[in-house]
PDB file of C-alpha atoms in Angstrom:
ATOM      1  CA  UNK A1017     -16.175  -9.050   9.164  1.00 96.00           C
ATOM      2  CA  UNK A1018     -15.272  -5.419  10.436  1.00 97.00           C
ATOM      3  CA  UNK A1019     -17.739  -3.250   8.028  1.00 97.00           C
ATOM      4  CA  UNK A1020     -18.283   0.282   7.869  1.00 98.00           C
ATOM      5  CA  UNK A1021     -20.745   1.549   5.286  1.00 98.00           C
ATOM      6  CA  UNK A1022     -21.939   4.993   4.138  1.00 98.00           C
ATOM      7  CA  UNK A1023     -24.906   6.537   2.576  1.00 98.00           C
ATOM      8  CA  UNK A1024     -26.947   9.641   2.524  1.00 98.00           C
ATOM      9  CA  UNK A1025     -24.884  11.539  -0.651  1.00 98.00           C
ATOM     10  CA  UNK A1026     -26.540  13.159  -3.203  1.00 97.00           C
ATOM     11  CA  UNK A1027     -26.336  16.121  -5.040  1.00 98.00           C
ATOM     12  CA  UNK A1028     -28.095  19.314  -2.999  1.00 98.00           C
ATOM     13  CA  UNK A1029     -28.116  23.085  -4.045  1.00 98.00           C
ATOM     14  CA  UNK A1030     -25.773  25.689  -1.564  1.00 98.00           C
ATOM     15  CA  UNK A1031     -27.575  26.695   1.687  1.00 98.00           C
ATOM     16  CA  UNK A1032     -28.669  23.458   1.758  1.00 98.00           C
ATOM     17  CA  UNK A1033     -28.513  20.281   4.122  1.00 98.00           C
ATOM     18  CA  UNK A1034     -27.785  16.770   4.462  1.00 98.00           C
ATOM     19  CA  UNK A1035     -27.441  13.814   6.563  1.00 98.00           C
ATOM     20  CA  UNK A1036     -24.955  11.190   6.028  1.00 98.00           C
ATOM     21  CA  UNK A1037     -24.907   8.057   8.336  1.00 98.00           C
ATOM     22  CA  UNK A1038     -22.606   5.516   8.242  1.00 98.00           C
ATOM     23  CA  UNK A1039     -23.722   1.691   9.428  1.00 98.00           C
ATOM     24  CA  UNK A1040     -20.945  -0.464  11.159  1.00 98.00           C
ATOM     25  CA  UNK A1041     -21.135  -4.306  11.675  1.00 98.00           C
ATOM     26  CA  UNK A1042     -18.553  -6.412  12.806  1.00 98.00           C
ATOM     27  CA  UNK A1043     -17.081  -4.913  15.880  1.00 97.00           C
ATOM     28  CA  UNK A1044     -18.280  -3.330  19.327  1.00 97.00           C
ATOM     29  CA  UNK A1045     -19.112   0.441  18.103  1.00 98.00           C
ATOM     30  CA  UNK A1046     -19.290   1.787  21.519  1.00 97.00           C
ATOM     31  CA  UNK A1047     -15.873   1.151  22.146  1.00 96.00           C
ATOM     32  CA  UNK A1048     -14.478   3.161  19.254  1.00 97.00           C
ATOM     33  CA  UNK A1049     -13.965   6.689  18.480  1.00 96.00           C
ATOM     34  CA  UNK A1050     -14.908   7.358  15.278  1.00 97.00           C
ATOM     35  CA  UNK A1051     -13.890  10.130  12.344  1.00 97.00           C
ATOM     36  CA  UNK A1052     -15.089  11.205   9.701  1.00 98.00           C
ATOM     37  CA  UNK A1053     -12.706  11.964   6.419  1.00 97.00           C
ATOM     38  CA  UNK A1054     -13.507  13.852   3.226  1.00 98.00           C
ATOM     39  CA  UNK A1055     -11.663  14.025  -0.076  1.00 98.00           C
ATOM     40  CA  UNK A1056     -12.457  16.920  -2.832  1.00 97.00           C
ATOM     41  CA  UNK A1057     -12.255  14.499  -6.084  1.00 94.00           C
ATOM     42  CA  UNK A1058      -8.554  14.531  -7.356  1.00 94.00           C
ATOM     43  CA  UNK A1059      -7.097  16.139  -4.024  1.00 96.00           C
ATOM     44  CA  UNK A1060      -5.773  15.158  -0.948  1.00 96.00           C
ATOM     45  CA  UNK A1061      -7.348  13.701   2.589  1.00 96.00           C
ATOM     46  CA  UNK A1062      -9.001  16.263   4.750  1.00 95.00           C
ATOM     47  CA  UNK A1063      -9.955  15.180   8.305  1.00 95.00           C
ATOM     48  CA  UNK A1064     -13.582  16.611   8.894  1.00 96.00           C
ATOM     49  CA  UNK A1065     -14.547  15.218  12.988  1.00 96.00           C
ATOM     50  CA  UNK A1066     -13.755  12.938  15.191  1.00 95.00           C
ATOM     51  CA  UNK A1067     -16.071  11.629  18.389  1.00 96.00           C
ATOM     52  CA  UNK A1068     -15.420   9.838  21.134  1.00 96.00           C
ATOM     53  CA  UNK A1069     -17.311   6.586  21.959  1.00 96.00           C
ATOM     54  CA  UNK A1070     -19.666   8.189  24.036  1.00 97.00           C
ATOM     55  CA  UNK A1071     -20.306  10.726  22.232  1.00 96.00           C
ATOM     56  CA  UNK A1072     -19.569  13.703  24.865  1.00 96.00           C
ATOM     57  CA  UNK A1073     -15.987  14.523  22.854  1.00 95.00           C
ATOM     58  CA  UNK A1074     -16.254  15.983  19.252  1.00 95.00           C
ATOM     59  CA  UNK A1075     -13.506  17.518  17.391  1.00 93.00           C
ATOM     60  CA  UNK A1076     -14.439  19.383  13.727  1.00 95.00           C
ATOM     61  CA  UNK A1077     -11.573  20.956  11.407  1.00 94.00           C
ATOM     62  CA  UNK A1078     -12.187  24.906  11.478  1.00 93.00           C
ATOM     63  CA  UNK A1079     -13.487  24.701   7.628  1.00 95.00           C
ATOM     64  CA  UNK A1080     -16.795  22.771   8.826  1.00 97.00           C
ATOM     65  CA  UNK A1081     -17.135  23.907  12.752  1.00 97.00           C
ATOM     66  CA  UNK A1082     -20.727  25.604  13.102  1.00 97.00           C
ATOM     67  CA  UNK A1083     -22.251  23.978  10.064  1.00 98.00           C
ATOM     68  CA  UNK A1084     -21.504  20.143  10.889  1.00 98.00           C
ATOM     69  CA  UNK A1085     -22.718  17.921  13.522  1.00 98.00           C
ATOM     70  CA  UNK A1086     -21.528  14.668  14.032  1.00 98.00           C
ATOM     71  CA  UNK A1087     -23.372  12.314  16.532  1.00 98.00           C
ATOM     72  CA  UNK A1088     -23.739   8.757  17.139  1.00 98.00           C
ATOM     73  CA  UNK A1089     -26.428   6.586  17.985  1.00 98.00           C
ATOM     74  CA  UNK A1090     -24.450   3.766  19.855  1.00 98.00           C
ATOM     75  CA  UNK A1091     -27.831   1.376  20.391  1.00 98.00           C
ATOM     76  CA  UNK A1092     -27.464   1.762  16.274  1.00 98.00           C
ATOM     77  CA  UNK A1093     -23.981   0.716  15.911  1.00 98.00           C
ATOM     78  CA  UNK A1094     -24.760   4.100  13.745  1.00 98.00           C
ATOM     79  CA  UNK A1095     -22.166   7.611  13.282  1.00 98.00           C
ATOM     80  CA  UNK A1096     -24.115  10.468  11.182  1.00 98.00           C
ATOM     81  CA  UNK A1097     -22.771  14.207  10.137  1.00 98.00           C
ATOM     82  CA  UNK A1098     -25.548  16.424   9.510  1.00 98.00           C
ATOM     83  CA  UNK A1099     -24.295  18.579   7.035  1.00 98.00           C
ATOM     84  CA  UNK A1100     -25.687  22.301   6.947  1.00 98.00           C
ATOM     85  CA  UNK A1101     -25.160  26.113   5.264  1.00 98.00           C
ATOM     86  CA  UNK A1102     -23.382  23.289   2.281  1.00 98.00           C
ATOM     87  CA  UNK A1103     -21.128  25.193   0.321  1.00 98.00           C
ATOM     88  CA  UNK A1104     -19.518  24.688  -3.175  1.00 97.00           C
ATOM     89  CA  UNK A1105     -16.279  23.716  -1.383  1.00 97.00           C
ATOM     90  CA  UNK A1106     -18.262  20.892   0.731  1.00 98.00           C
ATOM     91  CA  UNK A1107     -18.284  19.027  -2.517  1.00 98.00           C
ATOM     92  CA  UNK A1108     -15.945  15.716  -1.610  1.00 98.00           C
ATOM     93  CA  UNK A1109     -16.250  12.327  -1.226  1.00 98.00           C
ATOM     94  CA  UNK A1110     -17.189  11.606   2.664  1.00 98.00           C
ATOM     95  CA  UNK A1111     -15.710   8.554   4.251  1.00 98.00           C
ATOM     96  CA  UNK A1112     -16.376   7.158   7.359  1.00 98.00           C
ATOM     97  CA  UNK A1113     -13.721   5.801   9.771  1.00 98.00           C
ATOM     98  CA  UNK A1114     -13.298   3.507  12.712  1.00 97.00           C
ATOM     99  CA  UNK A1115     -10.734   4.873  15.406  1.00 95.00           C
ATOM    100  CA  UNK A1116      -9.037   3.312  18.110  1.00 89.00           C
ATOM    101  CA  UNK A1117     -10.250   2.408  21.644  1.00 88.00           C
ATOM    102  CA  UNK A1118      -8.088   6.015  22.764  1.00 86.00           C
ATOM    103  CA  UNK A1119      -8.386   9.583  21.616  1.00 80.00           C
ATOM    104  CA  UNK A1120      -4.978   9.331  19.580  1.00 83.00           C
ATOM    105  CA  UNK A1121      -5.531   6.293  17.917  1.00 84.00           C
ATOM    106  CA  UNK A1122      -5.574   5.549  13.801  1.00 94.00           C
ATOM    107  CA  UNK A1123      -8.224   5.171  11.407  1.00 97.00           C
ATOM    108  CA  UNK A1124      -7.666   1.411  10.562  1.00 96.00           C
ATOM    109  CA  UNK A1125     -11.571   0.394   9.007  1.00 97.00           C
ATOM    110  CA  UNK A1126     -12.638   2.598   6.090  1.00 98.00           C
ATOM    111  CA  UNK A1127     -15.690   2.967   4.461  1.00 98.00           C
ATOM    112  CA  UNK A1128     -16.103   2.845   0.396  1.00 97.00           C
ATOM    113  CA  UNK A1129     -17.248   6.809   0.564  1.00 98.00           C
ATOM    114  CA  UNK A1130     -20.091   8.536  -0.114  1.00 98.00           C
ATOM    115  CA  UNK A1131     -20.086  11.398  -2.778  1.00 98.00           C
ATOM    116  CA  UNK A1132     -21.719  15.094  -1.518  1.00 98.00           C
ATOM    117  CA  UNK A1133     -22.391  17.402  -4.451  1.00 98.00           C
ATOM    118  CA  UNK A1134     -22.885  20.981  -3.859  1.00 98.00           C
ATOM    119  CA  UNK A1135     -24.126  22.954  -6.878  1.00 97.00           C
ATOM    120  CA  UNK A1136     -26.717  25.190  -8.083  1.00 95.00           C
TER     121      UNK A1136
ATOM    122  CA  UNK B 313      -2.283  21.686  14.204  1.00 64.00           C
ATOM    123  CA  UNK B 314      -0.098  22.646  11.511  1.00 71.00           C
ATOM    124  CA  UNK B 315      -0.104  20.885   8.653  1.00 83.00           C
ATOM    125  CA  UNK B 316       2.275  18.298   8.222  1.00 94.00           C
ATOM    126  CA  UNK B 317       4.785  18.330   4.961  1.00 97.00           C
ATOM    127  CA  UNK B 318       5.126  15.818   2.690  1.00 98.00           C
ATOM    128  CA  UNK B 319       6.759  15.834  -1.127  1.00 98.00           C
ATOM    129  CA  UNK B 320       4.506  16.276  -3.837  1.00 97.00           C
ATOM    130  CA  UNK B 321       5.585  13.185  -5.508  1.00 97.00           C
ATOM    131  CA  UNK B 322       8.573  10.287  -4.877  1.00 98.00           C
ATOM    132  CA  UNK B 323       9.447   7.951  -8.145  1.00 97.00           C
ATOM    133  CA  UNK B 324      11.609   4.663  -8.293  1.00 97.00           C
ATOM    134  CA  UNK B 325      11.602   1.838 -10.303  1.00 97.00           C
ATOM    135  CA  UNK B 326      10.563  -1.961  -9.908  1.00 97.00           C
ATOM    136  CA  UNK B 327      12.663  -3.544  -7.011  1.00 97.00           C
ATOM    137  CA  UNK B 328      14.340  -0.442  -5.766  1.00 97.00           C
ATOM    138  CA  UNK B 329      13.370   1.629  -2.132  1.00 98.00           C
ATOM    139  CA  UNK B 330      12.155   4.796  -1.839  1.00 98.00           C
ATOM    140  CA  UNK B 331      11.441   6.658   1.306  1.00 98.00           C
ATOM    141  CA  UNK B 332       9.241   9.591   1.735  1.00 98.00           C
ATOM    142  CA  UNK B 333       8.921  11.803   4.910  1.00 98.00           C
ATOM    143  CA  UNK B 334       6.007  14.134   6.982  1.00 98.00           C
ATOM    144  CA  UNK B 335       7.863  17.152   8.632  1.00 97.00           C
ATOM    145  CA  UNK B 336       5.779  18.159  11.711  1.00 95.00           C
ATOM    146  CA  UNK B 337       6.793  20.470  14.921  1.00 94.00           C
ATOM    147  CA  UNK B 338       7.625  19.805  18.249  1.00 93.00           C
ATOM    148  CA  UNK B 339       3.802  19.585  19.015  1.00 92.00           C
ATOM    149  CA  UNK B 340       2.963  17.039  16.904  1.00 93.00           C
ATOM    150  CA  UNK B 341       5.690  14.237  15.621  1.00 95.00           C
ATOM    151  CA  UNK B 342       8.013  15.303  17.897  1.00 94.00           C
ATOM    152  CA  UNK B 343       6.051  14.990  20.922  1.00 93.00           C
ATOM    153  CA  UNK B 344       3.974  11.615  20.290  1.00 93.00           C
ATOM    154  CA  UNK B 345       4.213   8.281  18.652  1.00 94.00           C
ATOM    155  CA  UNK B 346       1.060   8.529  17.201  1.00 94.00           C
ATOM    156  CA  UNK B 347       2.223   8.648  13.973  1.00 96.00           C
ATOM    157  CA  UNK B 348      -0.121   6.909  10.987  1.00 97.00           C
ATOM    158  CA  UNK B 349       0.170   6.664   7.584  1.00 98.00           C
ATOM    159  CA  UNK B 350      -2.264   5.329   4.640  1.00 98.00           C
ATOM    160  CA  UNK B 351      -1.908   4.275   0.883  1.00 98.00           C
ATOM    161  CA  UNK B 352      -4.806   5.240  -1.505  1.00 98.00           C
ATOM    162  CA  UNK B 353      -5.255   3.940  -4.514  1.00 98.00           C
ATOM    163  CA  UNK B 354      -7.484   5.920  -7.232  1.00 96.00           C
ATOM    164  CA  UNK B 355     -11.267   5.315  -6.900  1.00 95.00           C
ATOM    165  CA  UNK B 356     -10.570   3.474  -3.933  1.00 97.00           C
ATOM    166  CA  UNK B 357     -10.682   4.557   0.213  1.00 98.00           C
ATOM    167  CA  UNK B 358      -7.978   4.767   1.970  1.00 98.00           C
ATOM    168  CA  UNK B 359      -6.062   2.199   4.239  1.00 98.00           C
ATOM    169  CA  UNK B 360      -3.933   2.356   7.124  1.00 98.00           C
ATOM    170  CA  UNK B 361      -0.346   0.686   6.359  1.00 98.00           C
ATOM    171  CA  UNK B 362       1.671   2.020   9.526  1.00 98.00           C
ATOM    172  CA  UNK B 363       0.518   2.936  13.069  1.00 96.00           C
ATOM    173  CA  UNK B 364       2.073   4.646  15.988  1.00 96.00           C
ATOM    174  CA  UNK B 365       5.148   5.291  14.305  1.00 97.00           C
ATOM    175  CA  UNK B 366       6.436   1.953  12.738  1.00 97.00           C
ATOM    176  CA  UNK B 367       3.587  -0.941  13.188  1.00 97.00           C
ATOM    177  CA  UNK B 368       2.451  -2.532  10.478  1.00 97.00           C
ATOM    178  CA  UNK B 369      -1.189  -4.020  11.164  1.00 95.00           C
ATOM    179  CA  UNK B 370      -2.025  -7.483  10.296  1.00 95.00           C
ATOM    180  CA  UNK B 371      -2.033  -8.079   6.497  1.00 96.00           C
ATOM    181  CA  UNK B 372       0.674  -5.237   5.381  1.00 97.00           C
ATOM    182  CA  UNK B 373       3.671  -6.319   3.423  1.00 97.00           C
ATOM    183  CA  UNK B 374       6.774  -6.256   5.681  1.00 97.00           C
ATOM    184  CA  UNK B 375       8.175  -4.213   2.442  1.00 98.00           C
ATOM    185  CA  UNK B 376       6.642  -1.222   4.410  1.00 98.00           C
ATOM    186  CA  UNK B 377       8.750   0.143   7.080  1.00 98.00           C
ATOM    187  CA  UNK B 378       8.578   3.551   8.966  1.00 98.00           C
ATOM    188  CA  UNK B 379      10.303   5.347  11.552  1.00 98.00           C
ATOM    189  CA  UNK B 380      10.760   8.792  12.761  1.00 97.00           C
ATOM    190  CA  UNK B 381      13.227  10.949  13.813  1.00 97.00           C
ATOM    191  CA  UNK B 382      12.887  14.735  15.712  1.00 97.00           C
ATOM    192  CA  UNK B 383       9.968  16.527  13.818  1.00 96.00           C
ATOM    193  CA  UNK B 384      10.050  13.875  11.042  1.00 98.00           C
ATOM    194  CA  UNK B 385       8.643  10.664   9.993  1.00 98.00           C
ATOM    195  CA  UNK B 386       9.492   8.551   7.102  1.00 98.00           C
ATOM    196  CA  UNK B 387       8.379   5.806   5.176  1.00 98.00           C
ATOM    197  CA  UNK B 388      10.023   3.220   3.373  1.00 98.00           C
ATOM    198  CA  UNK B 389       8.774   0.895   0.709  1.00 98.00           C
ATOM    199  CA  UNK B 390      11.226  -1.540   0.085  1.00 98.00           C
ATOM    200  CA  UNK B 391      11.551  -3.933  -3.214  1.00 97.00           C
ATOM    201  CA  UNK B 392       9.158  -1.465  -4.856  1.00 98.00           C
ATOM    202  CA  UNK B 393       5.975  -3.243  -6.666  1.00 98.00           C
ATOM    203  CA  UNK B 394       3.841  -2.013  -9.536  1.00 97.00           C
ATOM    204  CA  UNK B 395       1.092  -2.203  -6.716  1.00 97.00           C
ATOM    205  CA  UNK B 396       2.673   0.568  -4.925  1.00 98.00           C
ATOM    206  CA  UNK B 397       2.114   2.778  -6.816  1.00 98.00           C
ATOM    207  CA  UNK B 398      -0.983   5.391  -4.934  1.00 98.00           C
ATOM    208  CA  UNK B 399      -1.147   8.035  -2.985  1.00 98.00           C
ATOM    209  CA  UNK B 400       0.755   8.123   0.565  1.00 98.00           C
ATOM    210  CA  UNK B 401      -0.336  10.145   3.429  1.00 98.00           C
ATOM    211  CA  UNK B 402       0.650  10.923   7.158  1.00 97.00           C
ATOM    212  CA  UNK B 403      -1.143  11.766  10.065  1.00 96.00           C
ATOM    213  CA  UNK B 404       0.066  12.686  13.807  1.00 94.00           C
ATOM    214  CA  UNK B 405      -1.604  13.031  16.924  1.00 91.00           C
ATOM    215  CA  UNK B 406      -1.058  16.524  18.443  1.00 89.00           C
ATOM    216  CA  UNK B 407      -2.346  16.129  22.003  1.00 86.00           C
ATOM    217  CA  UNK B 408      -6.133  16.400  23.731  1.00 85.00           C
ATOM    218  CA  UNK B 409      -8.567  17.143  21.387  1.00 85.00           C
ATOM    219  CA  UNK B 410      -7.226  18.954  18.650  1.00 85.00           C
ATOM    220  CA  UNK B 411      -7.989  18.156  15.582  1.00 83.00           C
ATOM    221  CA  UNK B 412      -6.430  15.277  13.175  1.00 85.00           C
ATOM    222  CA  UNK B 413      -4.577  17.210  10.167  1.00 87.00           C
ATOM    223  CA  UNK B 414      -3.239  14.952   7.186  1.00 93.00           C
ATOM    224  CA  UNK B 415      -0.345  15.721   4.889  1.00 96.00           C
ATOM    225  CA  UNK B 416      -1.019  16.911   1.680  1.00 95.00           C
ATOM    226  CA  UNK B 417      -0.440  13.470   0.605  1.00 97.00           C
ATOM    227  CA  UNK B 418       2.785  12.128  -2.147  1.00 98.00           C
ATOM    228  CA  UNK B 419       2.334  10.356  -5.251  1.00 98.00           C
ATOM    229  CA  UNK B 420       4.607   7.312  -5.298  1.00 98.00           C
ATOM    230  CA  UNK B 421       5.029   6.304  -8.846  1.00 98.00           C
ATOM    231  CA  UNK B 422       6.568   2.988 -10.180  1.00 97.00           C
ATOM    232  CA  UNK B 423       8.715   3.857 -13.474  1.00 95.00           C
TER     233      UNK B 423
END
C-alpha cells in the first residue's frame, strides 16, 4: 500500500523551530517529487514546497521562503521541512504529498496531517 | 502565480449537477493541461479526484467530470450524492519552477 505518514507537530512558542518528517512506504520515493501542503484550521489549501526527486529543485511559496527548508533523505524513503523564525500565522495543519514522476505533476497520495501550533 | 478563482460556495440538491469553475490567466490554465483538482472532507486530508485537466484516477466515481476552456476549468459532479458534499479545490501548473498556488477552495453543499 502507497503510505505517506507525518509527524514532528507540536505546539512551539514564536521564534521558534521545528522539524517535521514525513515517512513513505509503498512506492519508489526517489522517483517522485514531493510537496508539502498546509491548511490554517477552517481555511483553505496553501501549497508550502515542492522538491524534486533528487533533491537539487525546491520551490517554497513567498510566505515561508527564508525560514523553511525542505530536504529529503532518499536512502530514507524520508521528506522533512525544518521549520524556523515560526510565526503565529505558521499555525496549520502540515500535510505531506506525493507528486508525480515530472515537475508539473498532481499530488495524488496524501498524508493524514500533522498539526503545528505557534503560540506564546 | 496568481491565484486561481473559484466561488465561495456551489449548492444543489440530491440527484441534480452542479459545476464549479477555477479562472486562471494565460500563464497558468490557459497555457497547460496540468490542471488538478481535490475534494476535502472536514477533519480529513485531501484527495485528488481529477488530473491534467479531465482524468479521473483509479477509484473516482465517473459522476466527476472536468474540462476546461481558455483561462477556465470546471468541474462537474453529476447525480449529486450526500457524500459530495466537502470542500473542492483547483490547482494549475504555471511553467518551470514556480510555485503550486491553490484556489481558495468552494463549498459544495447537498440541500
Amino acid at each position: 500500500e502507497v503510505q505517506v505518514v507525518e509527524s514532528g507537530g507540536d505546539s512551539v512558542q514564536p521564534g521558534g523551530s521545528l522539524r517535521l518528517s514525513c515517512t513513505t512506504s509503498g512506492f519508489m520515493f526517489s522517483n517522485f517529487w514531493m510537496h508539502w501542503t498546509r491548511q490554517v484550521p477552517g481555511k483553505g489549501l496553501e501549497h508550502v514546497s515542492r522538491i524534486n526527486s533528487e533533491g537539487s529543485i525546491i520551490t517554497y511559496a513567498d510566505s515561508v521562503k527564508g525560514r523553511f527548508t525542505v530536504s529529503r533523505d532518499n536512502a530514507k524513503d524520508t521528506l522533512y521541512v525544518q521549520m524556523n523564525s515560526l510565526r503565529a500565522e505558521d499555525t496549520a495543519v502540515y500535510y505531506c504529498g506525493r507528486g508525480g514522476v515530472y515537475n508539473y505533476g498532481s499530488i495524488d497520495v496524501w498524508g493524514q496531517g500533522t498539526l503545528v501550533t505557534v503560540s506564546s | 502565480q496568481s491565484a486561481l478563482t473559484q466561488p465561495a460556495s456551489v449548492s444543489g440538491s440530491p440527484g441534480q449537477s452542479i459545476t464549479i469553475s477555477c479562472t486562471g490567466t494565460s500563464s497558468d490554465i490557459g497555457n497547460y493541461k496540468y490542471v488538478s483538482w481535490y475534494q476535502q472532507h472536514p477533519g480529513k486530508a485531501p484527495k485528488l479526484i481529477i488530473y491534467e485537466v479531465s482524468n479521473r484516477p483509479s477509484g473516482v466515481s465517473s459522476r466527476f467530470s472536468a474540462s476546461k476552456s481558455g483561462n477556465t476549468a470546471s468541474l462537474t459532479i453529476s447525480g449529486l450524492q450526500a457524500e459530495d458534499d466537502a470542500d473542492y479545490y483547483c490547482t494549475s501548473y504555471a511553467g518551470g519552477f514556480v510555485p503550486f498556488v491553490f484556489g481558495a477552495g468552494t463549498k459544495v453543499t447537498v440541500l
